[in-house]
XYZ file of C-alpha atoms in Angstrom:
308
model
C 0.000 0.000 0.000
C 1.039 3.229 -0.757
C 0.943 6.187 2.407
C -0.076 8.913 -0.379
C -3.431 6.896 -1.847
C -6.085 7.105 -0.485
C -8.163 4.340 0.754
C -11.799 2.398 -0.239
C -12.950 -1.480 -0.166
C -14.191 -3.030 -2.916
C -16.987 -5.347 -2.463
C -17.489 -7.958 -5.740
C -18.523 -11.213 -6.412
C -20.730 -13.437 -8.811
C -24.689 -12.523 -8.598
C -26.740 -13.526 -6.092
C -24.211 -13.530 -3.559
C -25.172 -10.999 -0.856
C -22.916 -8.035 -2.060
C -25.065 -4.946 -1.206
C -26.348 -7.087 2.190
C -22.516 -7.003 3.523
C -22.029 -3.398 2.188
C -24.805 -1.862 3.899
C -24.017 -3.628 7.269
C -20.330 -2.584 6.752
C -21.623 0.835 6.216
C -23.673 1.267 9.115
C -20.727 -0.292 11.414
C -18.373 2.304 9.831
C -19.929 5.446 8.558
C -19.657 4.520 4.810
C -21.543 4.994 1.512
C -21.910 2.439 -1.752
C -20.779 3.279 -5.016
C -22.425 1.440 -7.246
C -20.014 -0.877 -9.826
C -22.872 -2.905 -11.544
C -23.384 -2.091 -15.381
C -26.650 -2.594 -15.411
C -27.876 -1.273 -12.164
C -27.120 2.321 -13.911
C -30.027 2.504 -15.772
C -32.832 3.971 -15.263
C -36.609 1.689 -15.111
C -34.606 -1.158 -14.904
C -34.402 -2.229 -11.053
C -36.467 -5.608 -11.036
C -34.541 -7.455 -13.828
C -30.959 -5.382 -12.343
C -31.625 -6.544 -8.696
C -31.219 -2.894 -7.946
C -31.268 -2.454 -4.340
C -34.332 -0.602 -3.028
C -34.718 1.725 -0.716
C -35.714 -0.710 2.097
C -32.389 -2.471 1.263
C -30.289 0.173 1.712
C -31.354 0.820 5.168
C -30.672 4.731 4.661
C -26.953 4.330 3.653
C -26.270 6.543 0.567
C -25.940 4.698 -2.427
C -24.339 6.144 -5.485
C -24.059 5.741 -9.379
C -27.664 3.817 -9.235
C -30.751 5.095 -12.005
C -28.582 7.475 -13.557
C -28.859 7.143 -17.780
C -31.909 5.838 -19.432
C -31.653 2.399 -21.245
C -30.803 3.894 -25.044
C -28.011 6.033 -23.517
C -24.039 4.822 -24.539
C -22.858 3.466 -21.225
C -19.179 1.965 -21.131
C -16.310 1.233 -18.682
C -14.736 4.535 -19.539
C -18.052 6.987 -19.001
C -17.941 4.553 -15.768
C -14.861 5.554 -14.189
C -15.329 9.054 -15.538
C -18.897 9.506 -13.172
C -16.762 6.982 -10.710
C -13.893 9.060 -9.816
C -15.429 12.533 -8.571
C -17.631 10.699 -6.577
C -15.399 8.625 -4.462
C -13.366 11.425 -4.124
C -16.268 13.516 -2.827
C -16.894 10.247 -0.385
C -13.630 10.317 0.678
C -13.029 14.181 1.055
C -16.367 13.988 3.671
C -14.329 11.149 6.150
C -16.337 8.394 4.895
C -15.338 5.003 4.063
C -16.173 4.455 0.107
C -17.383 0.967 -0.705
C -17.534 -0.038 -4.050
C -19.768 -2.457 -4.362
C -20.802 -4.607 -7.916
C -19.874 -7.723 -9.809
C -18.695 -6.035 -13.020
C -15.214 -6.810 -13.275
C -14.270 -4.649 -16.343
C -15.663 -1.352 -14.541
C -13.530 -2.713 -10.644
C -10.299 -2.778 -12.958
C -11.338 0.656 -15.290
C -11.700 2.387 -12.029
C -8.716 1.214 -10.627
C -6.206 1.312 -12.977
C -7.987 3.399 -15.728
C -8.460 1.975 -19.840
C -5.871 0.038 -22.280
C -5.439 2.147 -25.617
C -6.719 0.165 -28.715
C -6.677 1.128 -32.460
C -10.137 2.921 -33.511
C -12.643 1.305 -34.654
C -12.275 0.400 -38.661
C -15.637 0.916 -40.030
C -15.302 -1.466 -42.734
C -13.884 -3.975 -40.825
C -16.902 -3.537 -38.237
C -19.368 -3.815 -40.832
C -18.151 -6.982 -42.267
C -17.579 -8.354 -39.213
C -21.155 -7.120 -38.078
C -22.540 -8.952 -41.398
C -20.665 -11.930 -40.703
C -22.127 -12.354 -37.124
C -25.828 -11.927 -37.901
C -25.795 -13.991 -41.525
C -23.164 -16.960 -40.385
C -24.857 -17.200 -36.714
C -23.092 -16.364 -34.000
C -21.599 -19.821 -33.252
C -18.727 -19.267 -36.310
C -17.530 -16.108 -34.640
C -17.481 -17.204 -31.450
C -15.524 -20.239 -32.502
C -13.099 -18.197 -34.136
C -12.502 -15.523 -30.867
C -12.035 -18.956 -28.949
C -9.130 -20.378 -31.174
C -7.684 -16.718 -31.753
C -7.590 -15.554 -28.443
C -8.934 -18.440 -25.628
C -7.913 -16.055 -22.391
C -10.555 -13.481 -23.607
C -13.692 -16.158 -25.182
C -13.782 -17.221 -22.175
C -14.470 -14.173 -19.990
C -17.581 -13.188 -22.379
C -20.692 -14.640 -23.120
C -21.078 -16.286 -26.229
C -24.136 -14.294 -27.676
C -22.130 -11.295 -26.752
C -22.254 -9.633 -30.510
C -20.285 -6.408 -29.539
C -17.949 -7.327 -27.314
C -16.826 -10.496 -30.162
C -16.624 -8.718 -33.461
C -14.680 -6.153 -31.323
C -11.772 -8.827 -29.735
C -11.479 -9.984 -33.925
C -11.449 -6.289 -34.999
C -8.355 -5.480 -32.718
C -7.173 -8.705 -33.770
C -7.176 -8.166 -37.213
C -5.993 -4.682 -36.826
C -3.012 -5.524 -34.566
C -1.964 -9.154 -34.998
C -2.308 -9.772 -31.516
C -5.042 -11.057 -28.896
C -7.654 -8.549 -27.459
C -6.669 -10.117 -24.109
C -3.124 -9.836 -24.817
C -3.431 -5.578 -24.777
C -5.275 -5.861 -21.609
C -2.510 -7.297 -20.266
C 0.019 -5.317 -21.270
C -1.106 -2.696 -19.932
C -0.140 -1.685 -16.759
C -2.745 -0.287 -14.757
C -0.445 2.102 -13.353
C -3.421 5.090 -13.346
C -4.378 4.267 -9.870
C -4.874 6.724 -7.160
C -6.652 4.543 -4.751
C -5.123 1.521 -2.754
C -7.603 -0.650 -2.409
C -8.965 -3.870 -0.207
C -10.829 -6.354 -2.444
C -13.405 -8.284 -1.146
C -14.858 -11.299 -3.303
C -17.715 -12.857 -2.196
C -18.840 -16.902 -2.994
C -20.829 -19.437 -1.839
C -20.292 -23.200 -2.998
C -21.292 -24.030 -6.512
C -24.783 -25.654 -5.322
C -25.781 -23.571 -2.850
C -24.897 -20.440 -5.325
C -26.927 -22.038 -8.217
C -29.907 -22.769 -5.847
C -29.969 -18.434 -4.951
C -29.893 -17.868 -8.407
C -32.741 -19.942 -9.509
C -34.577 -19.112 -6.647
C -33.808 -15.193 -7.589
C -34.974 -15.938 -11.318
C -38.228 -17.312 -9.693
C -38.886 -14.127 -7.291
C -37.929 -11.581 -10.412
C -40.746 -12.882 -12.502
C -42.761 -12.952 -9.684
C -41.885 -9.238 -8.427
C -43.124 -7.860 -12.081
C -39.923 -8.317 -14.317
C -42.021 -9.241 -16.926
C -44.654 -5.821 -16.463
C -41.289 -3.905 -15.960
C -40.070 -5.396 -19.484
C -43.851 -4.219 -20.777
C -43.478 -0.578 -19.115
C -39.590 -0.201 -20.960
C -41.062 -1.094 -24.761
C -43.997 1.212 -24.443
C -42.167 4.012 -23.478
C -40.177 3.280 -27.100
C -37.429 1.240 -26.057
C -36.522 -0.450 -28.356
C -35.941 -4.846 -27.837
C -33.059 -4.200 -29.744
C -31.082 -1.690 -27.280
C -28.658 -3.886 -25.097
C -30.012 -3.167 -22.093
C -32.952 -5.113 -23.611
C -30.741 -7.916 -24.404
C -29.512 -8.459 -21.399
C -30.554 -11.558 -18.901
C -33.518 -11.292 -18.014
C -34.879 -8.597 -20.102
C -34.016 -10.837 -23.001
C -36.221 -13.773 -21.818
C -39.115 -11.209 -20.805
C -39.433 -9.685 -24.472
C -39.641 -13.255 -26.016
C -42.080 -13.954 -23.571
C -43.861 -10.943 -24.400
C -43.020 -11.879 -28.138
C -44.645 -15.421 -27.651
C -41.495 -16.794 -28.352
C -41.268 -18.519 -24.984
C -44.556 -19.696 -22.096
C -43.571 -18.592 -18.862
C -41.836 -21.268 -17.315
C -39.296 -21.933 -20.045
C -38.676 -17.763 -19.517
C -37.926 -18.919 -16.124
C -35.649 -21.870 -17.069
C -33.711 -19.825 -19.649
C -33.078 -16.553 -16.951
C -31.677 -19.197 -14.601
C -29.654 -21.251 -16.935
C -28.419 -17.932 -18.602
C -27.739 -16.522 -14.987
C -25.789 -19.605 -13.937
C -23.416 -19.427 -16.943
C -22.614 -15.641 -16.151
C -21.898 -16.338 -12.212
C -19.309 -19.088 -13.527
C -18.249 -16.307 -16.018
C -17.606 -13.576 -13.205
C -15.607 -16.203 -11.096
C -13.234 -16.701 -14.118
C -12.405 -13.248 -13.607
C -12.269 -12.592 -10.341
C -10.095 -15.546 -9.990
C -7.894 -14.416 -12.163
C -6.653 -11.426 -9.573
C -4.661 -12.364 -7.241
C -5.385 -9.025 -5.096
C -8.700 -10.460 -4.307
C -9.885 -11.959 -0.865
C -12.434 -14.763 -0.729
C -14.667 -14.754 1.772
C -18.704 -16.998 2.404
C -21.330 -13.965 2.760
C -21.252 -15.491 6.252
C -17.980 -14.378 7.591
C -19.102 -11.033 7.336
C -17.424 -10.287 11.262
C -14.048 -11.348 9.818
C -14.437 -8.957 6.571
C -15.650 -6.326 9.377
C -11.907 -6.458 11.014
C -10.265 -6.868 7.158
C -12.028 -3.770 6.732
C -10.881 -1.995 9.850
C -7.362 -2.953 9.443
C -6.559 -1.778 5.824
C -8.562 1.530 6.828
C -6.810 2.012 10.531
C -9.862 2.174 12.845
């Protein structure tokens, strides 16, 4: 740790494991506030299908970076740790302990170490790649990203249109694996030292939460919330839209799928992303594992690394 950084916790793991529970508990024990590090808990209507914590939830601690761009606004990584930044540092400047709190890995490591550089996008090279995607299915490209550059296929999800024809972009562009820039850069844009916390729970148990969570979001109105989003003119096609959850709700609305195969598809799709995040998050070595029930033992982690 570095004496001239100053200091916040980062609180991450897969879904469904009791992140913003521990947060606001740490909170209240400690005087802090939650900054939100979820990418889709940003927007705005979307709370049901986001798990966005409501009000009762957050027990009165301030929250942060929650509701704040409507579902056809650009939201990235980069506009992430640009809103990110001033608020922490506003946290901090007040005395208060800043908890980050989310399971998006790409916005934990933007914030903390700030964006690789990679070439511009080449329109042509987009398009075709674009066209290739939606005429050859998106098996072929995925299959391709996975023999070009395995470190980074298997980080994303394999319907994952933008985030695929962008890896084989820079790959064509540079000769060299999307996954391969991220690691070369250094991450040296930091001005926070910071305590990561990664929650888990064994594979079972954590596959039980999340299809019992899938369950209680259809039940809690996911599918009205879906209804609300489309006819106020969002359109099926923004991401947002397309992702879990939201997805499964249009082609029920669509009559694509009856109800309980919705269900079955949110929880499958919901599984495969947990195991997803836990590829990344294993992949730092900086983080600290602990069960959602050893929150007294992350209390005194906490306390140490901030010296009260």
């Amino acid at each position: 740790m570095s004496d001239d950084k100053k200091r916040i916790v980062i609180i991450t793991g897969p879904t469904a494991t009791g992140k913003t529970d521990l947060a606001v508990n740490l909170s209240l024990e400690m005087n802090g506030e939650v900054v939100n590090c979820d990418s889709m808990q940003v927007y705005r209507g979307m709370d049901i299908g986001t798990a966005t914590p409501s009000e009762d939830e957050r027990k009165g601690v301030p929250h942060h970076l929650l509701d704040i761009v409507n579902p056809d606004e650009e939201f990235n990584a980069s506009r992430y740790r640009e809103k990110a930044l001033p608020v922490i540092r506003d946290i901090l400047k007040r005395n208060k302990i800043c908890f980050v709190v989310g399971g998006t890995g790409l916005y934990i490591k933007s914030l903390l170490g700030g964006l690789f550089d990679c070439p511009s996008s080449d329109p042509k090279i987009r398009e075709r790649l674009l066209t290739e995607y939606d005429q050859s299915g998106k098996e072929v490209l995925y299959e391709r990203l996975k023999e070009q550059d395995p470190v980074y296929a298997e980080i994303i999800h394999p319907n994952d249109r933008v985030r695929i024809t962008r890896a084989l972009e820079v790959i064509e562009l540079t000769g060299k694996p999307f996954s391969m820039h991220a690691s070369d850069h250094s991450f040296k844009d930091n001005e926070f030292d910071s305590l990561k916390i990664c929650l888990y729970h064994d594979r079972d148990v954590l596959y039980k939460r999340i299809n019992m969570r899938s369950i209680k979001m259809f039940e809690a109105g996911l599918i009205e919330e879906t209804e609300n989003l489309l006819k106020q003119g969002y359109s099926s096609e923004l991401k947002p839209m397309k992702s879990i959850g939201y997805r499964q709700a249009v082609d029920y609305l669509e009559k694509l799928l009856d109800y309980d195969k919705a269900v079955e598809l949110l929880q499958r799709d919901t599984r495969r992303y947990a195991k997803r995040q836990l590829t990344w998050f294993k992949a730092d070595e900086e983080m600290l594992w602990y069960r959602p029930e050893e929150g007294a033992e992350v209390a005194e982690k906490v306390k140490g690394f901030m010296g009260i």
